[in-house]
Amino acid sequence: MFDSLFSERGLSLDRLKVLLEVRDAGSIAQAAPGDPVRQSQYSRQLRELSEFFGCEVAHRRGKILKLTAAGERLAELTREQLRSLDDFRADCRQQNVTFTLGAGDSLIQWLVIPKLGRILDAFPGIHFSTTNLRTNEIVRQITDGRLDFGIIRENAVAPGLKAVPLGVVRYAALVPGRWARAKGGITLGQALRERPLATQTTDGQFASGLRDIAQQLGVPLQAALSCQSFPQTLAALRTGRFWALVPELATHDLPPGSMVRIADERLRQLDREAMLAWNPRLVRVRPNAAKVATHLQQALTIH
Amino acid sequence: MFDSLFSERGLSLDRLKVLLEVRDAGSIAQAAPGDPVRQSQYSRQLRELSEFFGCEVAHRRGKILKLTAAGERLAELTREQLRSLDDFRADCRQQNVTFTLGAGDSLIQWLVIPKLGRILDAFPGIHFSTTNLRTNEIVRQITDGRLDFGIIRENAVAPGLKAVPLGVVRYAALVPGRWARAKGGITLGQALRERPLATQTTDGQFASGLRDIAQQLGVPLQAALSCQSFPQTLAALRTGRFWALVPELATHDLPPGSMVRIADERLRQLDREAMLAWNPRLVRVRPNAAKVATHLQQALTIH
DNA sequence: ATCAAACATGACTGGGCAGTCAGGCTTGCT
DNA sequence: AGCAAGCCTGACTGCCCAGTCATGTTTGAT
């Protein structure tokens, strides 16, 4: 199909553009004012178009070159085509101002959303859509292009993906302030043994780490309240009836002094390195994607 | 205008055509069946289109590549554009099956028209349009592209034009048969001195040559009937009341024996070399023009 | 687990073309 | 006649890209 258009040389978008420029300017000289070099190139390119289409697109009338009727038609046809391509490209770029970002629910709530304001300030017209996903699903969707960015664990980065570190996500063990004041303090072991625990149970790696800690303390792990997300555990904590383990980032949401933090080095076992990941194709295909990635890394870095 | 389409690489008609081929075939593998070399090229070109437009035009779904919605739109847009260009080109070629040929009236009547049948047989679909013009006007119109071919004098060929010889146009002095039979023959001098002459007076060079001959014979030149064209002089000859000088080619139009030819070597001074001329751009721009030129030369050659 | 199909990517080559340089020709004005 | 503007053409260079070679990765079927 359309093979005859490609079996001969002489047709190119550049040449068609020159035809359009000459038509709009009125002559080669006016299309390339004071530039004999471009003037000679334009002359040649118009001739090549004439030879390709088998009709003159312009002819000399005195000193001045004028487009023929056929040349005028070709120029208008070209204008429509270049406009369509330009509009299509602009449309792509318009639609592609929304970047999608997947992360765990708590990271979205306490890391991403608080910082997105700064990112949007830096990129007027850019939008984000966040998606609450598990790490393995994030990896899958980034790989096949359904997700632009994701925050995943360091050890989940797949080959082929680009990832940069965001820092360490830490967890804090909090108990209601009045519990701690009544007893003059409470240890992690005491809390696990004696107090009702509200904990997030859907994150396999977190749950596994918590089991390890309980085992090290020789204490059975029994959640009084199993929650699906850390925001839910924080809500439980606020009732004053439970203690909880929550991301360090979430502690900023609590009134100062309302909770007391249990200090225990074993909690470091729950720490995880968070990475911002994306598909390298993204930055090749999408305008601004590389800059957005850079800004995301800066803004989302955990201190 | 449209500068952004040309300031970045990655857009070309070839690539757009590949997109269309992949869309119509359903996959790269089907667009390039059993051809890993073209398969890898197509893959690359689709990626370059994606990078240029800032959106994926295709994505991998399992083993198979599928065009995205954007890719489908771009493919359809491409189809329209290539069709427009193809139609425009076909239209040019359709319209440009008419070649224009200018010559003197007598040459058109006695040389061109009788031979055009053979030319048209060789080029089905080709048309001619003849125009009665003077040599200098023929030269002018060929030069600025308003005329495709012309039959001109050898000494009128302008630099820049292409010309091939057609042979010598000769002129014959004919008198009504009964005049010659009554006197037992008649010389050119006698005819000029004693008999009413019908002659063509608009061709400067011919008239000038005739004056020269009369002067050589010491006879005043007085045309009894001044005609604008040789067909008119032939008509006058047919009345039996005039003798005339007409192109040798025209004698084939007369009934055998109706006229008697005056033999005189001085008539050779009226001979002229006829050339078929055209603008070299014609054969570059117009399909078939080179072949048509060749056939014209062969068909119109004077023996 | 193995294999073939489908696609992707690195690297290289040669041709085409944009861009450039130099100079010439034609036209129109003075 | 002389000159400048507008256009044309030969020739050259370097870059881009189509085309190619080789190989790798992913996916789906067996």
Coordinates of N, CA and C in Angstrom, one line a residue, chain B residues 10-196:
Chain B
G10 N 13.2 11.9 14.3 CA 12.3 10.8 14.7 C 11.0 10.7 13.9
L11 N 10.7 11.8 13.1 CA 9.5 11.8 12.3 C 9.9 11.7 10.8
S12 N 9.4 10.7 10.1 CA 9.6 10.6 8.7 C 8.5 9.9 8.1
L13 N 8.3 10.1 6.8 CA 7.2 9.4 6.1 C 7.4 7.9 6.1
D14 N 8.7 7.5 6.0 CA 9.0 6.1 6.1 C 8.5 5.4 7.4
R15 N 8.8 6.1 8.5 CA 8.4 5.6 9.8 C 6.8 5.5 9.9
L16 N 6.2 6.6 9.4 CA 4.7 6.6 9.5 C 4.2 5.4 8.6
K17 N 4.8 5.1 7.5 CA 4.4 4.0 6.7 C 4.5 2.7 7.4
V18 N 5.6 2.5 8.1 CA 5.8 1.3 8.9 C 4.7 1.1 9.9
L19 N 4.3 2.2 10.6 CA 3.3 2.2 11.6 C 2.0 1.6 10.9
L20 N 1.7 2.2 9.8 CA 0.5 1.8 9.0 C 0.6 0.3 8.6
E21 N 1.7 -0.1 8.2 CA 1.9 -1.5 7.8 C 1.7 -2.5 9.0
V22 N 2.2 -2.1 10.2 CA 2.1 -2.9 11.3 C 0.6 -3.0 11.8
R23 N 0.0 -1.8 11.7 CA -1.4 -1.7 12.1 C -2.3 -2.6 11.2
D24 N -2.0 -2.6 9.9 CA -2.8 -3.4 9.0 C -2.5 -4.9 9.1
A25 N -1.3 -5.2 9.4 CA -0.9 -6.6 9.4 C -1.3 -7.2 10.8
G26 N -1.4 -6.3 11.8 CA -1.8 -6.9 13.1 C -0.6 -7.0 14.1
S27 N 0.6 -7.1 13.6 CA 1.8 -7.3 14.4 C 3.0 -7.1 13.5
I28 N 4.2 -6.9 14.2 CA 5.4 -6.7 13.5 C 5.7 -8.0 12.7
A29 N 5.5 -9.1 13.4 CA 5.8 -10.4 12.8 C 5.0 -10.6 11.5
Q30 N 3.8 -10.2 11.5 CA 3.0 -10.4 10.3 C 3.2 -9.3 9.3
A31 N 3.8 -8.2 9.7 CA 4.1 -7.1 8.7 C 5.4 -7.5 8.0
A32 N 6.2 -8.2 8.7 CA 7.5 -8.6 8.1 C 7.7 -10.2 8.3
P33 N 6.8 -10.9 7.6 CA 6.8 -12.4 7.9 C 8.1 -13.1 7.5
G34 N 8.7 -13.8 8.5 CA 9.9 -14.5 8.3 C 11.1 -13.7 8.0
D35 N 11.0 -12.4 8.3 CA 12.1 -11.5 8.0 C 12.6 -10.8 9.2
P36 N 13.5 -11.4 10.0 CA 14.0 -10.9 11.3 C 14.7 -9.5 11.1
V37 N 15.2 -9.3 9.9 CA 15.9 -8.1 9.7 C 15.0 -6.9 9.6
R38 N 13.9 -7.1 8.8 CA 12.9 -6.0 8.8 C 12.1 -5.9 10.1
Q39 N 12.0 -7.0 10.7 CA 11.3 -7.1 12.0 C 12.0 -6.2 13.0
S40 N 13.4 -6.2 13.0 CA 14.1 -5.4 14.0 C 14.1 -3.9 13.6
Q41 N 14.0 -3.7 12.3 CA 13.9 -2.3 11.8 C 12.6 -1.7 12.2
Y42 N 11.5 -2.5 12.0 CA 10.2 -2.0 12.3 C 10.1 -1.7 13.8
S43 N 10.6 -2.6 14.6 CA 10.6 -2.4 16.1 C 11.2 -1.0 16.4
R44 N 12.4 -0.8 15.8 CA 13.1 0.4 16.1 C 12.3 1.7 15.6
Q45 N 11.8 1.6 14.5 CA 11.1 2.7 13.9 C 9.8 3.1 14.7
L46 N 9.1 2.1 15.2 CA 8.0 2.3 16.1 C 8.4 3.0 17.3
R47 N 9.6 2.6 17.9 CA 10.0 3.2 19.1 C 10.4 4.7 18.8
E48 N 11.0 4.9 17.7 CA 11.4 6.3 17.4 C 10.2 7.2 17.2
L49 N 9.1 6.7 16.6 CA 7.8 7.4 16.6 C 7.3 7.7 18.0
S50 N 7.4 6.7 18.8 CA 6.9 7.0 20.2 C 7.7 8.1 20.9
E51 N 9.0 8.0 20.7 CA 9.8 9.1 21.3 C 9.5 10.4 20.7
F52 N 9.3 10.5 19.4 CA 9.0 11.7 18.8 C 7.7 12.4 19.3
F53 N 6.6 11.5 19.3 CA 5.3 12.1 19.7 C 5.1 12.2 21.2
G54 N 6.0 11.5 22.0 CA 5.8 11.6 23.4 C 4.7 10.8 23.9
C55 N 4.3 9.7 23.2 CA 3.4 8.8 23.7 C 3.7 7.4 23.0
E56 N 3.4 6.3 23.7 CA 3.6 5.1 23.1 C 2.6 4.8 22.0
V57 N 3.1 4.4 20.8 CA 2.2 4.1 19.7 C 1.9 2.6 19.8
A58 N 2.6 1.8 20.5 CA 2.4 0.4 20.6 C 2.9 -0.1 21.9
H59 N 2.3 -1.1 22.5 CA 2.9 -1.7 23.7 C 2.8 -3.3 23.6
R60 N 3.7 -3.9 24.3 CA 3.7 -5.3 24.3 C 2.6 -5.9 25.2
R61 N 1.9 -6.8 24.7 CA 0.9 -7.5 25.5 C 1.1 -9.0 25.3
G62 N 1.9 -9.5 26.3 CA 2.3 -10.9 26.1 C 3.4 -10.9 25.0
K63 N 3.3 -11.8 24.1 CA 4.3 -11.9 23.0 C 4.0 -10.8 22.0
I64 N 2.8 -10.5 21.8 CA 2.3 -9.7 20.7 C 2.4 -8.2 21.0
L65 N 2.8 -7.4 20.0 CA 2.7 -6.0 20.1 C 1.4 -5.5 19.6
K66 N 0.8 -4.6 20.3 CA -0.5 -4.0 19.9 C -0.4 -2.5 19.8
L67 N -1.0 -1.9 18.9 CA -1.0 -0.5 18.8 C -1.9 0.0 20.0
T68 N -1.4 1.1 20.5 CA -2.2 1.8 21.6 C -3.3 2.6 20.8
A69 N -4.2 3.1 21.6 CA -5.3 4.0 21.0 C -4.6 5.1 20.2
A70 N -3.6 5.7 20.8 CA -2.9 6.8 20.2 C -2.2 6.3 18.9
G71 N -1.7 5.1 18.9 CA -1.1 4.5 17.7 C -2.1 4.3 16.6
E72 N -3.3 3.8 17.0 CA -4.3 3.6 16.0 C -4.7 4.9 15.4
R73 N -4.8 6.0 16.2 CA -5.2 7.3 15.6 C -4.1 7.8 14.7
L74 N -2.9 7.6 15.1 CA -1.8 8.1 14.2 C -1.7 7.3 12.9
A75 N -2.0 6.0 13.0 CA -2.0 5.1 11.8 C -3.1 5.6 10.9
E76 N -4.3 5.9 11.4 CA -5.4 6.4 10.5 C -5.1 7.7 9.9
L77 N -4.5 8.6 10.7 CA -4.1 9.9 10.2 C -3.1 9.7 9.1
T78 N -2.1 8.8 9.3 CA -1.1 8.5 8.3 C -1.8 8.0 7.0
R79 N -2.7 7.1 7.1 CA -3.4 6.5 6.0 C -4.0 7.7 5.1
E80 N -4.7 8.6 5.8 CA -5.3 9.7 5.1 C -4.3 10.5 4.4
Q81 N -3.2 10.7 5.0 CA -2.2 11.6 4.5 C -1.5 11.0 3.3
L82 N -1.2 9.7 3.4 CA -0.5 9.0 2.3 C -1.5 8.9 1.1
R83 N -2.7 8.7 1.4 CA -3.7 8.6 0.4 C -3.8 9.9 -0.4
S84 N -3.9 11.0 0.4 CA -3.9 12.3 -0.2 C -2.8 12.6 -1.2
L85 N -1.6 12.2 -0.7 CA -0.4 12.4 -1.5 C -0.4 11.5 -2.7
D86 N -0.8 10.3 -2.5 CA -0.9 9.3 -3.7 C -1.9 9.8 -4.7
D87 N -3.1 10.3 -4.2 CA -4.1 10.8 -5.1 C -3.7 12.0 -5.8
F88 N -3.0 12.9 -5.1 CA -2.5 14.1 -5.7 C -1.5 13.8 -6.9
R89 N -0.7 12.8 -6.6 CA 0.3 12.4 -7.6 C -0.3 11.8 -8.8
A90 N -1.3 10.9 -8.5 CA -2.0 10.3 -9.6 C -2.8 11.3 -10.4
D91 N -3.3 12.3 -9.7 CA -4.1 13.4 -10.4 C -3.2 14.2 -11.3
C92 N -2.0 14.5 -10.8 CA -1.0 15.2 -11.6 C -0.7 14.4 -12.9
R93 N -0.5 13.1 -12.7 CA -0.2 12.3 -13.9 C -1.3 12.1 -14.8
Q94 N -2.5 12.1 -14.3 CA -3.7 12.0 -15.1 C -3.9 13.3 -16.0
Q95 N -3.7 14.4 -15.3 CA -3.9 15.7 -16.0 C -2.7 15.9 -17.0
N96 N -1.6 15.4 -16.7 CA -0.4 15.6 -17.5 C -0.2 14.6 -18.6
V97 N -1.3 14.1 -19.1 CA -1.2 13.2 -20.3 C -1.4 14.0 -21.6
T98 N -1.7 15.3 -21.4 CA -1.8 16.2 -22.6 C -0.5 16.9 -22.8
F99 N 0.1 16.7 -24.0 CA 1.2 17.5 -24.3 C 0.8 18.5 -25.3
T100 N 1.4 19.7 -25.2 CA 1.2 20.8 -26.1 C 2.3 20.9 -27.1
L101 N 1.9 21.1 -28.4 CA 2.9 21.2 -29.4 C 2.6 22.4 -30.3
G102 N 3.6 23.3 -30.5 CA 3.4 24.5 -31.3 C 4.2 24.4 -32.6
A103 N 3.6 24.9 -33.7 CA 4.3 24.9 -34.9 C 3.6 25.8 -35.9
G104 N 4.3 26.1 -37.0 CA 3.6 26.8 -38.1 C 2.4 26.1 -38.6
D105 N 1.4 26.9 -39.0 CA 0.2 26.3 -39.4 C 0.3 25.2 -40.5
S106 N 1.2 25.4 -41.4 CA 1.3 24.4 -42.5 C 2.0 23.1 -42.0
L107 N 2.9 23.3 -41.1 CA 3.6 22.1 -40.5 C 2.6 21.3 -39.7
I108 N 1.7 22.0 -39.0 CA 0.7 21.3 -38.2 C -0.2 20.5 -39.1
Q109 N -0.6 21.2 -40.2 CA -1.6 20.6 -41.1 C -1.0 19.4 -41.9
W110 N 0.3 19.6 -42.4 CA 0.8 18.6 -43.3 C 1.9 17.7 -42.8
L111 N 2.3 18.1 -41.5 CA 3.3 17.2 -41.0 C 2.9 16.6 -39.7
V112 N 2.4 17.5 -38.8 CA 2.1 17.0 -37.4 C 0.8 16.1 -37.4
I113 N -0.3 16.7 -37.8 CA -1.5 16.0 -37.7 C -1.5 14.7 -38.5
P114 N -1.0 14.6 -39.7 CA -0.9 13.3 -40.3 C -0.2 12.3 -39.6
K115 N 0.8 12.7 -38.8 CA 1.6 11.7 -38.1 C 1.2 11.4 -36.6
L116 N 0.4 12.3 -36.1 CA 0.1 12.1 -34.7 C -0.6 10.8 -34.4
G117 N -1.3 10.3 -35.3 CA -2.0 9.0 -35.1 C -1.1 7.9 -34.7
R118 N 0.1 7.9 -35.4 CA 1.1 6.8 -35.0 C 1.6 7.0 -33.6
I119 N 1.8 8.3 -33.2 CA 2.3 8.6 -31.9 C 1.3 8.2 -30.8
L120 N 0.0 8.5 -31.1 CA -1.0 8.2 -30.1 C -1.1 6.7 -29.9
D121 N -0.9 6.0 -31.1 CA -1.0 4.5 -31.0 C 0.1 4.0 -30.0
A122 N 1.2 4.6 -30.0 CA 2.3 4.1 -29.2 C 2.2 4.5 -27.7
F123 N 1.3 5.5 -27.4 CA 1.1 6.0 -26.1 C -0.4 6.0 -25.7
P124 N -0.9 4.9 -25.4 CA -2.4 5.0 -25.0 C -2.6 5.9 -23.9
G125 N -3.6 6.7 -24.0 CA -3.9 7.6 -22.9 C -3.2 9.0 -23.0
I126 N -2.3 9.1 -23.9 CA -1.6 10.4 -24.1 C -2.4 11.2 -25.1
H127 N -2.5 12.5 -24.9 CA -3.2 13.4 -25.7 C -2.2 14.6 -26.2
F128 N -2.6 15.1 -27.4 CA -1.8 16.3 -27.8 C -2.8 17.4 -28.1
S129 N -2.2 18.6 -27.9 CA -2.9 19.8 -28.2 C -2.0 20.7 -29.1
T130 N -2.4 20.9 -30.4 CA -1.5 21.7 -31.2 C -1.9 23.1 -31.2
T131 N -0.9 24.0 -31.4 CA -1.1 25.4 -31.4 C -0.3 26.0 -32.5
N132 N -1.0 26.8 -33.3 CA -0.4 27.5 -34.4 C 0.4 28.8 -33.9
L133 N 1.7 28.7 -34.0 CA 2.5 29.8 -33.5 C 3.7 30.1 -34.4
R134 N 4.2 31.3 -34.2 CA 5.4 31.7 -34.9 C 6.6 31.1 -34.1
T135 N 7.7 31.0 -34.8 CA 8.9 30.4 -34.2 C 9.3 31.1 -33.0
N136 N 9.4 32.4 -33.0 CA 9.9 33.2 -31.8 C 8.9 33.0 -30.6
E137 N 7.6 32.9 -30.9 CA 6.7 32.8 -29.8 C 6.8 31.3 -29.3
I138 N 7.0 30.4 -30.2 CA 7.2 29.0 -29.7 C 8.4 28.9 -28.8
V139 N 9.5 29.6 -29.2 CA 10.7 29.5 -28.3 C 10.4 30.1 -26.9
R140 N 9.6 31.3 -27.0 CA 9.3 31.9 -25.7 C 8.5 31.0 -24.8
Q141 N 7.5 30.4 -25.4 CA 6.6 29.6 -24.5 C 7.2 28.3 -24.0
I142 N 8.1 27.7 -24.8 CA 8.8 26.5 -24.4 C 9.7 26.9 -23.2
T143 N 10.4 28.1 -23.4 CA 11.3 28.5 -22.3 C 10.6 28.7 -21.0
D144 N 9.4 29.3 -21.0 CA 8.8 29.5 -19.7 C 7.8 28.4 -19.3
G145 N 7.8 27.3 -20.1 CA 7.0 26.1 -19.7 C 5.6 26.1 -20.1
R146 N 5.2 27.1 -20.9 CA 3.8 27.1 -21.3 C 3.5 26.1 -22.5
L147 N 4.6 25.7 -23.1 CA 4.5 24.8 -24.3 C 5.4 23.7 -24.1
D148 N 5.0 22.4 -24.4 CA 5.9 21.3 -24.1 C 6.8 21.1 -25.3
F149 N 6.3 21.0 -26.5 CA 7.2 20.8 -27.7 C 6.9 21.9 -28.7
G150 N 7.8 22.1 -29.6 CA 7.6 23.0 -30.7 C 8.5 22.7 -31.9
I151 N 8.0 23.0 -33.1 CA 8.8 22.8 -34.3 C 9.3 24.2 -34.7
I152 N 10.6 24.4 -34.7 CA 11.1 25.7 -35.0 C 12.3 25.6 -36.0
R153 N 12.7 26.8 -36.5 CA 13.8 26.8 -37.4 C 15.1 26.5 -36.6
E154 N 16.0 25.9 -37.3 CA 17.3 25.5 -36.7 C 18.0 26.7 -36.1
N155 N 17.9 27.9 -36.7 CA 18.7 29.0 -36.2 C 17.9 29.8 -35.1
A156 N 16.8 29.2 -34.7 CA 16.0 29.9 -33.7 C 16.1 29.2 -32.3
V157 N 16.8 28.1 -32.3 CA 17.0 27.3 -31.1 C 17.7 28.1 -30.0
A158 N 17.1 28.4 -28.9 CA 17.7 29.2 -27.8 C 18.5 28.3 -26.9
P159 N 19.6 28.8 -26.4 CA 20.4 28.1 -25.4 C 19.4 27.7 -24.2
G160 N 19.7 26.5 -23.7 CA 18.8 26.1 -22.6 C 17.7 25.2 -23.1
L161 N 17.4 25.2 -24.4 CA 16.4 24.3 -24.9 C 17.1 23.1 -25.6
K162 N 16.4 22.0 -25.5 CA 16.8 20.8 -26.2 C 16.2 20.8 -27.6
A163 N 17.0 20.4 -28.6 CA 16.4 20.4 -30.0 C 17.0 19.2 -30.8
V164 N 16.2 18.6 -31.6 CA 16.6 17.6 -32.5 C 16.1 17.9 -33.9
P165 N 16.9 17.5 -34.9 CA 16.6 17.9 -36.3 C 15.5 17.0 -36.8
L166 N 14.6 17.5 -37.6 CA 13.5 16.8 -38.2 C 13.7 16.6 -39.7
G167 N 14.7 17.4 -40.2 CA 14.9 17.3 -41.6 C 14.6 18.6 -42.3
V168 N 14.7 18.6 -43.6 CA 14.6 19.9 -44.4 C 13.1 20.1 -44.9
V169 N 12.6 21.3 -44.6 CA 11.3 21.6 -45.2 C 11.6 22.3 -46.5
R170 N 11.1 21.7 -47.6 CA 11.3 22.3 -48.9 C 10.0 22.9 -49.5
Y171 N 10.3 23.8 -50.4 CA 9.1 24.5 -51.0 C 9.1 24.2 -52.5
A172 N 7.9 24.0 -53.1 CA 7.7 23.7 -54.5 C 6.9 24.9 -55.1
A173 N 7.3 25.2 -56.4 CA 6.6 26.2 -57.2 C 5.7 25.4 -58.1
L174 N 4.4 25.6 -57.9 CA 3.4 24.9 -58.7 C 2.5 25.8 -59.6
V175 N 2.3 25.4 -60.8 CA 1.4 26.1 -61.7 C 0.3 25.2 -62.1
P176 N -0.9 25.7 -62.4 CA -2.0 24.8 -62.9 C -1.5 24.1 -64.2
G177 N -1.9 22.8 -64.3 CA -1.4 22.0 -65.4 C -1.7 22.5 -66.7
R178 N -2.9 23.1 -66.9 CA -3.2 23.6 -68.3 C -2.4 24.8 -68.7
W179 N -1.8 25.6 -67.7 CA -0.9 26.6 -68.1 C 0.3 26.1 -68.8
A180 N 0.9 25.1 -68.1 CA 2.1 24.5 -68.6 C 2.0 23.8 -69.9
R181 N 0.8 23.1 -70.1 CA 0.6 22.4 -71.3 C 0.4 23.4 -72.5
A182 N -0.3 24.5 -72.2 CA -0.5 25.5 -73.3 C 0.8 26.0 -73.9
K183 N 1.8 26.3 -73.1 CA 3.0 26.9 -73.5 C 4.2 26.0 -73.7
G184 N 3.9 24.7 -73.4 CA 5.0 23.7 -73.5 C 6.1 23.9 -72.4
G185 N 5.6 24.4 -71.2 CA 6.5 24.6 -70.1 C 6.6 26.0 -69.8
I186 N 7.1 26.2 -68.5 CA 7.2 27.6 -68.0 C 8.3 27.7 -67.0
T187 N 9.1 28.7 -67.1 CA 10.2 28.9 -66.1 C 9.7 29.7 -64.9
L188 N 10.5 29.7 -63.9 CA 10.2 30.4 -62.6 C 10.2 31.9 -63.0
G189 N 11.2 32.4 -63.8 CA 11.2 33.8 -64.2 C 9.9 34.2 -65.0
Q190 N 9.5 33.4 -65.9 CA 8.3 33.6 -66.6 C 7.1 33.7 -65.7
A191 N 7.0 32.8 -64.8 CA 5.9 32.7 -63.9 C 5.8 34.0 -63.1
L192 N 7.0 34.4 -62.6 CA 7.0 35.6 -61.7 C 6.7 36.9 -62.5
R193 N 7.1 36.9 -63.8 CA 6.9 38.1 -64.6 C 5.5 38.2 -65.2
E194 N 4.9 37.0 -65.6 CA 3.7 37.0 -66.4 C 2.5 36.5 -65.7
R195 N 2.6 35.8 -64.6 CA 1.5 35.0 -64.1 C 1.1 35.6 -62.7
P196 N -0.2 35.5 -62.4 CA -0.6 36.0 -61.0 C -0.2 35.0 -59.9

